[in-house]
CSV table of C-alpha atoms in Angstrom, one decimal:
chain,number,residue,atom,x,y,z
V,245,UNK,CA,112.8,84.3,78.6
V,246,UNK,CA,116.1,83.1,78.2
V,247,UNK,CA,115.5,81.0,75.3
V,248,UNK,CA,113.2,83.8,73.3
V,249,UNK,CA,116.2,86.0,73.5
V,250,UNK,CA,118.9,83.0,72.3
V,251,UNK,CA,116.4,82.8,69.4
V,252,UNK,CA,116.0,86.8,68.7
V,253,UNK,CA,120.2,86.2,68.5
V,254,UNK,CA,119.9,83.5,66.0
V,255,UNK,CA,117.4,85.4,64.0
V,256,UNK,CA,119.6,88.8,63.9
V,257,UNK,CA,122.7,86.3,62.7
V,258,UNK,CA,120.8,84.8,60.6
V,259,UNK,CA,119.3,88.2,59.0
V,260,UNK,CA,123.2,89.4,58.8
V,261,UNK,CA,124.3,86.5,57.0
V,262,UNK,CA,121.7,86.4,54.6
V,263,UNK,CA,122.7,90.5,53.7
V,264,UNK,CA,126.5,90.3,53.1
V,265,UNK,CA,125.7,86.4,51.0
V,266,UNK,CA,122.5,87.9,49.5
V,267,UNK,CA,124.2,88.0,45.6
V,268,UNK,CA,126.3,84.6,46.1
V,269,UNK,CA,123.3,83.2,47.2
V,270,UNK,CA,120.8,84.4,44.4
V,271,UNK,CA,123.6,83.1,41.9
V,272,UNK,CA,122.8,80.1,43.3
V,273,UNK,CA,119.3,79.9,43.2
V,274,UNK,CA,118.7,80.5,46.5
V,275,UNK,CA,115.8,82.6,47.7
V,276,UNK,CA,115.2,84.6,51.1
V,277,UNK,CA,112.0,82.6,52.1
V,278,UNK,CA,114.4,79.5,51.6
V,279,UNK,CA,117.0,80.8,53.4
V,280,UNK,CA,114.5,81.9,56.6
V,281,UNK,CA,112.0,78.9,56.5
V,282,UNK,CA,115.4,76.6,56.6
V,283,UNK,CA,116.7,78.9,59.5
V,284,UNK,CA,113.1,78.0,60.9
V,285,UNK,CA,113.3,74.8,60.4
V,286,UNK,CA,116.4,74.0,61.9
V,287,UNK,CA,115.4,76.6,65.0
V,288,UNK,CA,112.4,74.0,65.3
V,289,UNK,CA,114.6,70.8,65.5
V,290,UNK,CA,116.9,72.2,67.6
V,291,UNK,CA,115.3,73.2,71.2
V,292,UNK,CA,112.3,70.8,69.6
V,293,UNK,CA,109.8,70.3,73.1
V,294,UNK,CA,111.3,73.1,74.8
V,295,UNK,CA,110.1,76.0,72.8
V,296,UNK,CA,106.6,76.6,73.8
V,297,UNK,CA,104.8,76.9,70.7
V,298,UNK,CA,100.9,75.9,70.6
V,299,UNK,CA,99.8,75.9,67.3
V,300,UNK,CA,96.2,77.9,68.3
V,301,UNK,CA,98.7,80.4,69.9
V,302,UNK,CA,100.2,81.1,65.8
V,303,UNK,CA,96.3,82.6,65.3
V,304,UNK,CA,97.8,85.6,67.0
V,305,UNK,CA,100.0,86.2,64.0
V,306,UNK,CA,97.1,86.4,61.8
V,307,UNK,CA,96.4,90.1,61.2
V,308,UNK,CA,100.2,90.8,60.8
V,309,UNK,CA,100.6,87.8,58.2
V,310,UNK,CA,97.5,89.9,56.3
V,311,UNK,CA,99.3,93.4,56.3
V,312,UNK,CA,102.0,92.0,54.8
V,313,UNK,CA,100.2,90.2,52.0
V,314,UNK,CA,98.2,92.9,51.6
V,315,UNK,CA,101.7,95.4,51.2
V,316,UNK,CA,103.3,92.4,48.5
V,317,UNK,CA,99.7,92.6,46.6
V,318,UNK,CA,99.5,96.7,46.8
V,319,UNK,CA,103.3,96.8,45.2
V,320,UNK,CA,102.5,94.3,42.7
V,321,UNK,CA,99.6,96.2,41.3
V,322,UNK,CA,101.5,98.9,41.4
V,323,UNK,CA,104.6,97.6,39.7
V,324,UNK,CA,102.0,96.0,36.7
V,325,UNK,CA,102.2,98.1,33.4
V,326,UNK,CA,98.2,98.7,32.9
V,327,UNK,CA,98.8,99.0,29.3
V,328,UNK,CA,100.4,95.7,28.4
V,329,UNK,CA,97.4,94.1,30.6
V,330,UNK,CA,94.8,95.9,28.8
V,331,UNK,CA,96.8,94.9,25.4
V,332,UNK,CA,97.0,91.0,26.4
V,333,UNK,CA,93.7,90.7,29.5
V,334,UNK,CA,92.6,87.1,28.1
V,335,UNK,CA,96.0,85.3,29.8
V,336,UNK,CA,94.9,86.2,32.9
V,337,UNK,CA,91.3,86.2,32.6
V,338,UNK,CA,92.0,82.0,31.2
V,339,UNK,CA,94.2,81.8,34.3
V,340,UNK,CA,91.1,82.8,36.8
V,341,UNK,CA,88.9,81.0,34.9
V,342,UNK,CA,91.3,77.5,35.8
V,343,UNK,CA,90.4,78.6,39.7
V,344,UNK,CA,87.1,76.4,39.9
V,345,UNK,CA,88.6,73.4,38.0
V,346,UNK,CA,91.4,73.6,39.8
V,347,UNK,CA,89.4,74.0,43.3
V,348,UNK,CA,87.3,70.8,42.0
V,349,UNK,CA,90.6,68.9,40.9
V,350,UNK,CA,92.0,69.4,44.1
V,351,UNK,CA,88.9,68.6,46.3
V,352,UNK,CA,88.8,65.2,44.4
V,353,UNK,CA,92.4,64.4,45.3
V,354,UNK,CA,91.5,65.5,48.8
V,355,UNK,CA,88.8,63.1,48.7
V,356,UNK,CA,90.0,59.7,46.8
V,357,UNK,CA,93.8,60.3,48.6
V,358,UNK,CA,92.9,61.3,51.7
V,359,UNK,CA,89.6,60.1,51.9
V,360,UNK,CA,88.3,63.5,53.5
V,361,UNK,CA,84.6,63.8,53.1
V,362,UNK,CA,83.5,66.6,50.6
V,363,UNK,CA,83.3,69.9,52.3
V,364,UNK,CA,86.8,69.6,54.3
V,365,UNK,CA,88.0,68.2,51.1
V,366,UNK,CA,86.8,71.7,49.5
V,367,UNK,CA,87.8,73.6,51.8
V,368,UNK,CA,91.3,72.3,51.3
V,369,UNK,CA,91.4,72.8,47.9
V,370,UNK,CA,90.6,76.6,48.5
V,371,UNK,CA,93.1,77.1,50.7
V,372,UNK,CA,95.6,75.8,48.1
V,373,UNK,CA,94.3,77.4,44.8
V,374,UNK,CA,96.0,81.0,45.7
V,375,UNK,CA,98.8,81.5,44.0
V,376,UNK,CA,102.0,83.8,45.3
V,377,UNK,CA,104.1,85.4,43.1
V,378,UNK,CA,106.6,86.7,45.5
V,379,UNK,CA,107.9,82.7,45.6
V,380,UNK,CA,108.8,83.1,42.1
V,381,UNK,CA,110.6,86.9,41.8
V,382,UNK,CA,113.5,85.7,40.0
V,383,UNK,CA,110.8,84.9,37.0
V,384,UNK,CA,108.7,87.8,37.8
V,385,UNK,CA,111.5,90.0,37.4
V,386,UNK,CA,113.2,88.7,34.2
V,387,UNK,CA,113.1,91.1,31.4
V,388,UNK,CA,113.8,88.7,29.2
V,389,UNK,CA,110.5,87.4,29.7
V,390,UNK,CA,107.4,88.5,27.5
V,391,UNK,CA,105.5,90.8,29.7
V,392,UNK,CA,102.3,89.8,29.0
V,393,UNK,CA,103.7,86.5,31.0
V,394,UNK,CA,104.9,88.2,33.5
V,395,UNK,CA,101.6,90.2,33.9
V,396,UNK,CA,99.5,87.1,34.0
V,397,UNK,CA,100.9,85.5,36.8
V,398,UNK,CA,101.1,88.8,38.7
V,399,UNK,CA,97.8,89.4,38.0
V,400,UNK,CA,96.5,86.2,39.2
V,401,UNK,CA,98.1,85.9,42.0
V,402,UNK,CA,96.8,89.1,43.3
V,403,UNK,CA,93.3,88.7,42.4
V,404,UNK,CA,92.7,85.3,43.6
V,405,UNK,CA,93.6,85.8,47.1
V,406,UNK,CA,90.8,88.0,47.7
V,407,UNK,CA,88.6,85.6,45.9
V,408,UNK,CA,88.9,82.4,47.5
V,409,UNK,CA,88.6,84.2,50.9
V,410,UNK,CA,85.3,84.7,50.5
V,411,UNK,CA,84.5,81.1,49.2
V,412,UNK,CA,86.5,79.6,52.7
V,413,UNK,CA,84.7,81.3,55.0
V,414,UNK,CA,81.6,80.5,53.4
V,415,UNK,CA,82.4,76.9,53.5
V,416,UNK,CA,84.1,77.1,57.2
V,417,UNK,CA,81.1,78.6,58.6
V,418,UNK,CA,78.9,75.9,56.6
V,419,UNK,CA,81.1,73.1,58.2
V,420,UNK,CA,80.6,74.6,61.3
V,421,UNK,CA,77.2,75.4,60.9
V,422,UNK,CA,77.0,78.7,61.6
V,423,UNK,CA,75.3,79.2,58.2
V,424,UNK,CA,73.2,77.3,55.8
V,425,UNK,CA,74.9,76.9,52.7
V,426,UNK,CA,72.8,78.1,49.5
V,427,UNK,CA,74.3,79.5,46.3
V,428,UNK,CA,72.4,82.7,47.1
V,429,UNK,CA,74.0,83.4,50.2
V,430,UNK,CA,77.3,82.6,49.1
V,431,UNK,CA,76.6,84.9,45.8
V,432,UNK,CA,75.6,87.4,48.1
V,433,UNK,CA,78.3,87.7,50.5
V,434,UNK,CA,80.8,87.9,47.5
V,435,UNK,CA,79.0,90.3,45.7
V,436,UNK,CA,79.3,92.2,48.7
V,437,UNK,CA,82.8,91.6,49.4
V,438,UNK,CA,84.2,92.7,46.0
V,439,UNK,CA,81.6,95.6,46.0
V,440,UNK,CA,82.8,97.3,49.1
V,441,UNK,CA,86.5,96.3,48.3
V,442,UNK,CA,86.3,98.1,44.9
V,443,UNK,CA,84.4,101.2,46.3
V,444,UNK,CA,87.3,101.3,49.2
V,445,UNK,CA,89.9,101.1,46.8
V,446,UNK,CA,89.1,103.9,44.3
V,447,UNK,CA,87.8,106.5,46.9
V,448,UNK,CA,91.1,105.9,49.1
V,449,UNK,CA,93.3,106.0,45.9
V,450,UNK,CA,91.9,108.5,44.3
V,451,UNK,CA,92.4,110.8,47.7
V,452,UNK,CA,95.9,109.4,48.3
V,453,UNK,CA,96.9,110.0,44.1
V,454,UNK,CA,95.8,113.8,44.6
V,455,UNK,CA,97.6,114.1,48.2
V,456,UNK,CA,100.8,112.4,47.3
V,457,UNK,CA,101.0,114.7,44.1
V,458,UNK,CA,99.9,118.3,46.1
V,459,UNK,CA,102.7,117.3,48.9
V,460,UNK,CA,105.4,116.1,46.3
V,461,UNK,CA,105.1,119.1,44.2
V,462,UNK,CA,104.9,121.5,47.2
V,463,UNK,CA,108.1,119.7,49.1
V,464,UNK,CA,106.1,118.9,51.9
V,465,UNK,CA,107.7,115.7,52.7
V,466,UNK,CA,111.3,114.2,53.1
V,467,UNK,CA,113.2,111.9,51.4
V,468,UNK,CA,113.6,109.7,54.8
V,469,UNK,CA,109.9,109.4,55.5
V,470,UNK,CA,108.9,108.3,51.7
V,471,UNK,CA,109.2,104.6,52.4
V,472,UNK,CA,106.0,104.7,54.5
V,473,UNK,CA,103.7,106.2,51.9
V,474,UNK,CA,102.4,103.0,50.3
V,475,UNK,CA,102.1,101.2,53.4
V,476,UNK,CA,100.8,103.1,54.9
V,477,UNK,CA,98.3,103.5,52.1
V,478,UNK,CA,98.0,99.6,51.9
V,479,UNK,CA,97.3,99.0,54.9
V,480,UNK,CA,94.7,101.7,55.2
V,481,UNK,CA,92.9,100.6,52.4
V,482,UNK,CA,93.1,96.8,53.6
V,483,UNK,CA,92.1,97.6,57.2
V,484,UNK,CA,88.9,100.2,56.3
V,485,UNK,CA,88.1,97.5,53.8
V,486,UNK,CA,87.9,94.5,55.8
V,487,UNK,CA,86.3,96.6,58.6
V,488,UNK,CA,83.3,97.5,56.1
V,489,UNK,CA,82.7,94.0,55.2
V,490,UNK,CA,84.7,93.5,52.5
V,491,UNK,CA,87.9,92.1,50.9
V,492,UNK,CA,90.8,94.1,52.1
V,493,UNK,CA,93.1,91.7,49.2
V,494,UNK,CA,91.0,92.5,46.1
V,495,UNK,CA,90.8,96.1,47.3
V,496,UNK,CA,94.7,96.2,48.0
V,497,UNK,CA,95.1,95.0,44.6
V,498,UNK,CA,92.4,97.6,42.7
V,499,UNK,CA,94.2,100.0,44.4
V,500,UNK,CA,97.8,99.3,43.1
V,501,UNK,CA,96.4,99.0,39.7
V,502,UNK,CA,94.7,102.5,39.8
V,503,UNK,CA,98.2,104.1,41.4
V,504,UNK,CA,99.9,102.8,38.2
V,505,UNK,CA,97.4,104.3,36.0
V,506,UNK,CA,97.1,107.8,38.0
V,507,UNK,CA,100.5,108.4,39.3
V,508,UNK,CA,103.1,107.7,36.3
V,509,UNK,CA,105.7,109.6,37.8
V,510,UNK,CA,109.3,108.0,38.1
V,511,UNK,CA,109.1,108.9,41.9
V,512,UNK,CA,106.5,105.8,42.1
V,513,UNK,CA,109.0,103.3,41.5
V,514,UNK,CA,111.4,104.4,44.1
V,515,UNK,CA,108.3,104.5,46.8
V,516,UNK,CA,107.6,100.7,45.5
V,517,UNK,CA,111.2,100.0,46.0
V,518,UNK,CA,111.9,101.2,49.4
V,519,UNK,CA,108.6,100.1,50.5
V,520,UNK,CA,109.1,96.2,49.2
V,521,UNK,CA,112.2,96.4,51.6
V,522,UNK,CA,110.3,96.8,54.4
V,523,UNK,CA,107.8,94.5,54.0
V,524,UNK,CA,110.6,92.1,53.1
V,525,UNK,CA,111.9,92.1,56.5
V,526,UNK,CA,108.9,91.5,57.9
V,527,UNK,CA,107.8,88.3,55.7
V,528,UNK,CA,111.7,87.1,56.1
V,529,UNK,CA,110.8,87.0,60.0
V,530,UNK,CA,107.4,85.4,59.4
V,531,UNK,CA,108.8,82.7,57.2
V,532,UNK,CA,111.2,81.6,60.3
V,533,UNK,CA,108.0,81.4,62.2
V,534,UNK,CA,106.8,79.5,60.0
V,535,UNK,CA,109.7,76.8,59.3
V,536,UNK,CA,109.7,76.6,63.4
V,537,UNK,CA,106.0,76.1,63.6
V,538,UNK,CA,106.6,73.2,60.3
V,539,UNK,CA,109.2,71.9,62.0
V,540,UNK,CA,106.7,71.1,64.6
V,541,UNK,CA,103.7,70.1,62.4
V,542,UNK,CA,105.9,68.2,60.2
V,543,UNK,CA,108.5,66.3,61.1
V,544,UNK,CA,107.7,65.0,64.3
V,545,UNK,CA,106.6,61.9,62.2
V,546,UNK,CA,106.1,61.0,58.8
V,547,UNK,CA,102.8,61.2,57.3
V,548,UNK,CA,103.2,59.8,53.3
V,549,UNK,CA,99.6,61.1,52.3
V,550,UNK,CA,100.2,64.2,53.8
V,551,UNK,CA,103.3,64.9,51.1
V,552,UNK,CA,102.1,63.1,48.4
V,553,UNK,CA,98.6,65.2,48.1
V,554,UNK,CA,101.1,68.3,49.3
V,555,UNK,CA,102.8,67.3,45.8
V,556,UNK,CA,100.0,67.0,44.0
V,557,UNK,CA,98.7,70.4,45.2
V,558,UNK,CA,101.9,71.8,43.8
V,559,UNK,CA,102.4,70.4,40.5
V,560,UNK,CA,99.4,69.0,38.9
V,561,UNK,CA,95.9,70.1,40.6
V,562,UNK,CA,96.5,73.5,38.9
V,563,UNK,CA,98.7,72.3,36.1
V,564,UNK,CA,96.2,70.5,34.4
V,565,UNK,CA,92.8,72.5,34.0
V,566,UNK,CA,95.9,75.7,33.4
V,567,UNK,CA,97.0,73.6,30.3
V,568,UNK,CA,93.4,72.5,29.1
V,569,UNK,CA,92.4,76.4,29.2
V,570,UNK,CA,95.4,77.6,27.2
V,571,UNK,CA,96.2,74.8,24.8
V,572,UNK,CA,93.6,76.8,22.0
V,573,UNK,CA,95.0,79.7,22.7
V,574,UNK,CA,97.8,81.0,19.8
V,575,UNK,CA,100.1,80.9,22.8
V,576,UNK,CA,103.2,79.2,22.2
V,577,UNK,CA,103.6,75.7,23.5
V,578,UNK,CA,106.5,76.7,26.2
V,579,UNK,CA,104.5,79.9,27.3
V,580,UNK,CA,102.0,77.6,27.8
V,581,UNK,CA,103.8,75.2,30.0
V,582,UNK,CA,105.7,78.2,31.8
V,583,UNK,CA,102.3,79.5,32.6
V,584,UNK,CA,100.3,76.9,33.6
V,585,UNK,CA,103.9,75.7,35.5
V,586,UNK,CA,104.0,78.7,38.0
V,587,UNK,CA,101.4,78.5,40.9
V,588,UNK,CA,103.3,78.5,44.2
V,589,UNK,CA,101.4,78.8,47.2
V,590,UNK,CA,102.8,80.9,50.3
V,591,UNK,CA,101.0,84.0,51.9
V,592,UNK,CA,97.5,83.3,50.8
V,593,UNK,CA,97.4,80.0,51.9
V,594,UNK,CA,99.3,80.5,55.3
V,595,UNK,CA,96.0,83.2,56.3
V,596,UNK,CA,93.4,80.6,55.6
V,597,UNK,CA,95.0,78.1,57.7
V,598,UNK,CA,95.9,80.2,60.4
V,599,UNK,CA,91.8,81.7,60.0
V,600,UNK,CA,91.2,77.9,60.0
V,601,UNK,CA,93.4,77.2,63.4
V,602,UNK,CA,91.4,77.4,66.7
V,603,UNK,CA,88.3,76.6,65.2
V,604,UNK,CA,86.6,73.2,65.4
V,605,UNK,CA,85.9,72.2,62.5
V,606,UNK,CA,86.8,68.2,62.0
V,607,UNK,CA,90.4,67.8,60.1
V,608,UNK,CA,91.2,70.9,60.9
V,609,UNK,CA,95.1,69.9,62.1
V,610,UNK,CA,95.5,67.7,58.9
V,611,UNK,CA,93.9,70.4,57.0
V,612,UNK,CA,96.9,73.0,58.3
V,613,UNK,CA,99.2,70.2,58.3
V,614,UNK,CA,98.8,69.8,54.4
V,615,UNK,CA,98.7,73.6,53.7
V,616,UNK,CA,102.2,73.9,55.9
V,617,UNK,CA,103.9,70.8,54.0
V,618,UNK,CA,102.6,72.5,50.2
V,619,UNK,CA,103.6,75.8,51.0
V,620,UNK,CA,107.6,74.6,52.0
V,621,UNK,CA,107.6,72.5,49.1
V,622,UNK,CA,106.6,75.6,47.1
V,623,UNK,CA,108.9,78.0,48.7
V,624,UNK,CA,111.9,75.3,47.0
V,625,UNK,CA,110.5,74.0,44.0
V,626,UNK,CA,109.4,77.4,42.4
V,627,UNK,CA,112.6,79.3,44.5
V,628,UNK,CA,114.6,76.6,42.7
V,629,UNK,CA,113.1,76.9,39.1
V,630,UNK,CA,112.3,80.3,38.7
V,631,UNK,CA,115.5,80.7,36.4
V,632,UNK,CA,115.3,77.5,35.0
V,633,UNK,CA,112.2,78.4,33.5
V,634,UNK,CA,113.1,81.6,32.0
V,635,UNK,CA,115.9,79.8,30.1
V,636,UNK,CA,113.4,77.5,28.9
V,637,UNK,CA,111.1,79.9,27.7
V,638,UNK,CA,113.8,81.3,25.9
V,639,UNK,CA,114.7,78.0,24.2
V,640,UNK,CA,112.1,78.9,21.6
V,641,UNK,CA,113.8,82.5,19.9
């Protein structure tokens, strides 16, 4: 008990640090999930075998690591102008279309590098095709980025968690043959995901739109209690979803996409704002988690497959078919490249593998050993380069 509390202190100085340095250390390129998973990491190497930390255990994190993904993708939606992606909907409709090419890229890496048979090699790719826009905020929020760009990759991150979900556990259960794989069943099940998450979503919005307007106007609520609104709406709409049958992360995401059509008042923003903050706080103390339980995976010993496909995964597998799909497009040449450049991986891909922890599948531990190592090198590379690529994007005017 001693040691959970000498680790709750580190964690609260470490918090403090990062509050009062927060400007110096964005001048210096240096992001909050850096800042935590390096906290994490060096948490990890420090009491090393005496923190008692079994990685099945880290399953129990599972449906908290979802409510906060499912907050980021509800706020995203929320903060995308419908109208520029309406005006400009092939960008990210070419980038969802790179998914399965980038899915089959990656499985063939899985399989000629690590010489993984074919389904565990797919259902590593999977977990590594969603993307996670919050890694790259410093981008995201650069006005002096087009906003079609800027829409894109919001949009595709939030869309493609909720569809590879479907497609893992599909291929999980098929690996641990629970059910026979067919293109039917697996059509079925996510026709039957997005159905349910879409009917979800616009019922619940539509409900929460006409409530949030009748108690605004009326003064029902106070000023103090507005950050709970949307998530509390989030994680509504993501729970009732995913208790129905369906994909709480595509219904999350409909939802915020409706709230910015519906309620256009200035209000909205400030809700987003103050909401983000919390959820913030939250992921900050997940990412320690996670550099401890990295720390553990990790660097216990070196593993050079391991980093060189966790490269890979990073910087080509979703590179290349991104490029093929945009290259006879009018698009200029460094939009193209900024595009197809940004594809971190983070929350998405931290669910599947703790969905895919505690089961028995075969691979499973070098399966979530990969996943950890190409989510920390994302959280650096794209932290790093968000700012970098802005300025050169900008190169061309």
């Amino acid at each position: 008990m001693e040691k959970a509390y000498l680790v709750l202190a580190w964690l609260g100085l470490a918090i403090f640090l990062y509050s009062i340095a927060i400007r110096q250390l964005k001048r210096a390129e240096f992001t909050g999930p850096m800042w935590f998973v390096l906290f994490g990491c060096a948490l990890g190497w420090y009491f090393q075998g005496s923190l008692s930390l079994r990685l099945e255990n880290l399953r129990e994190f599972l449906p908290l690591v979802e409510l906060i993904l499912a907050i980021f993708l509800f706020s995203d939606a929320a903060k995308t102008r419908l109208r520029v992606l309406l005006h400009s909907y092939q960008l990210p409709l070419l980038l969802l279309l790179a998914l399965p090419l980038t899915m089959g890229l990656a499985a063939l890496g899985a399989h000629w590098i690590l010489s993984l048979p074919w389904l565990p090699g797919l259902i590593l790719a999977i977990m590594l095709t969603p993307t996670d826009a919050a890694l790259c905020q410093s981008f995201i929020q650069d006005k002096q980025v087009p906003a079609n760009l800027r829409e894109a990759i919001n949009v595709e991150s939030g869309l493609n968690d909720g569809l590879c979900v479907p497609v893992f556990l599909f291929l999980l259960s098929s690996g641990l043959h629970t059910q026979k794989p067919s293109g039917d069943s697996l059509l079925m099940l996510f026709l039957q995901e997005v159905g349910i998450a879409l009917a979800v979503a616009l019922v619940l919005t539509v409900v929460a739109i006409w409530l949030i307007k009748l108690t605004y106007h009326h003064h029902f609520f106070a000023a103090k209690s507005s950050p709970f609104l949307f998530i509390g709406i989030a994680i509504a709409i993501f729970s009732l979803t995913q208790l129905l049958g369906g994909s709480g992360f595509i219904a999350v995401f409909i939802s915020g996409l409706l709230f910015d059509y519906g309620f256009r008042d200035a209000f909205k923003d400030k809700l987003i704002e103050e909401s983000e903050q919390i959820a913030e706080l939250a992921a900050y103390v997940l990412w320690v988690i996670f550099g401890i339980s990295a720390s553990v995976l990790l660097f216990t010993a070196f593993e050079w497959q391991v980093w060189l496909y966790a490269l890979l995964a990073v910087v080509v597998f979703r590179f290349i078919p991104v490029m093929l799909l945009l290259m006879p497009t009018r698009l200029d040449w460094r939009a193209q490249v900024t595009l197809a450049w940004f594809g971190p991986k983070g929350l998405a891909s931290v669910v599947l593998s703790l969905m895919l922890l505690g089961s028995s599948l075969t691979y499973s531990l070098l399966l979530t050993k990969i996943t950890a190592a190409t989510v920390l090198l994302s959280i650096f590379i794209f932290g790093v380069s968000g700012h970098l690529a802005g300025s050169f994007l900008m190169k061309k005017q």
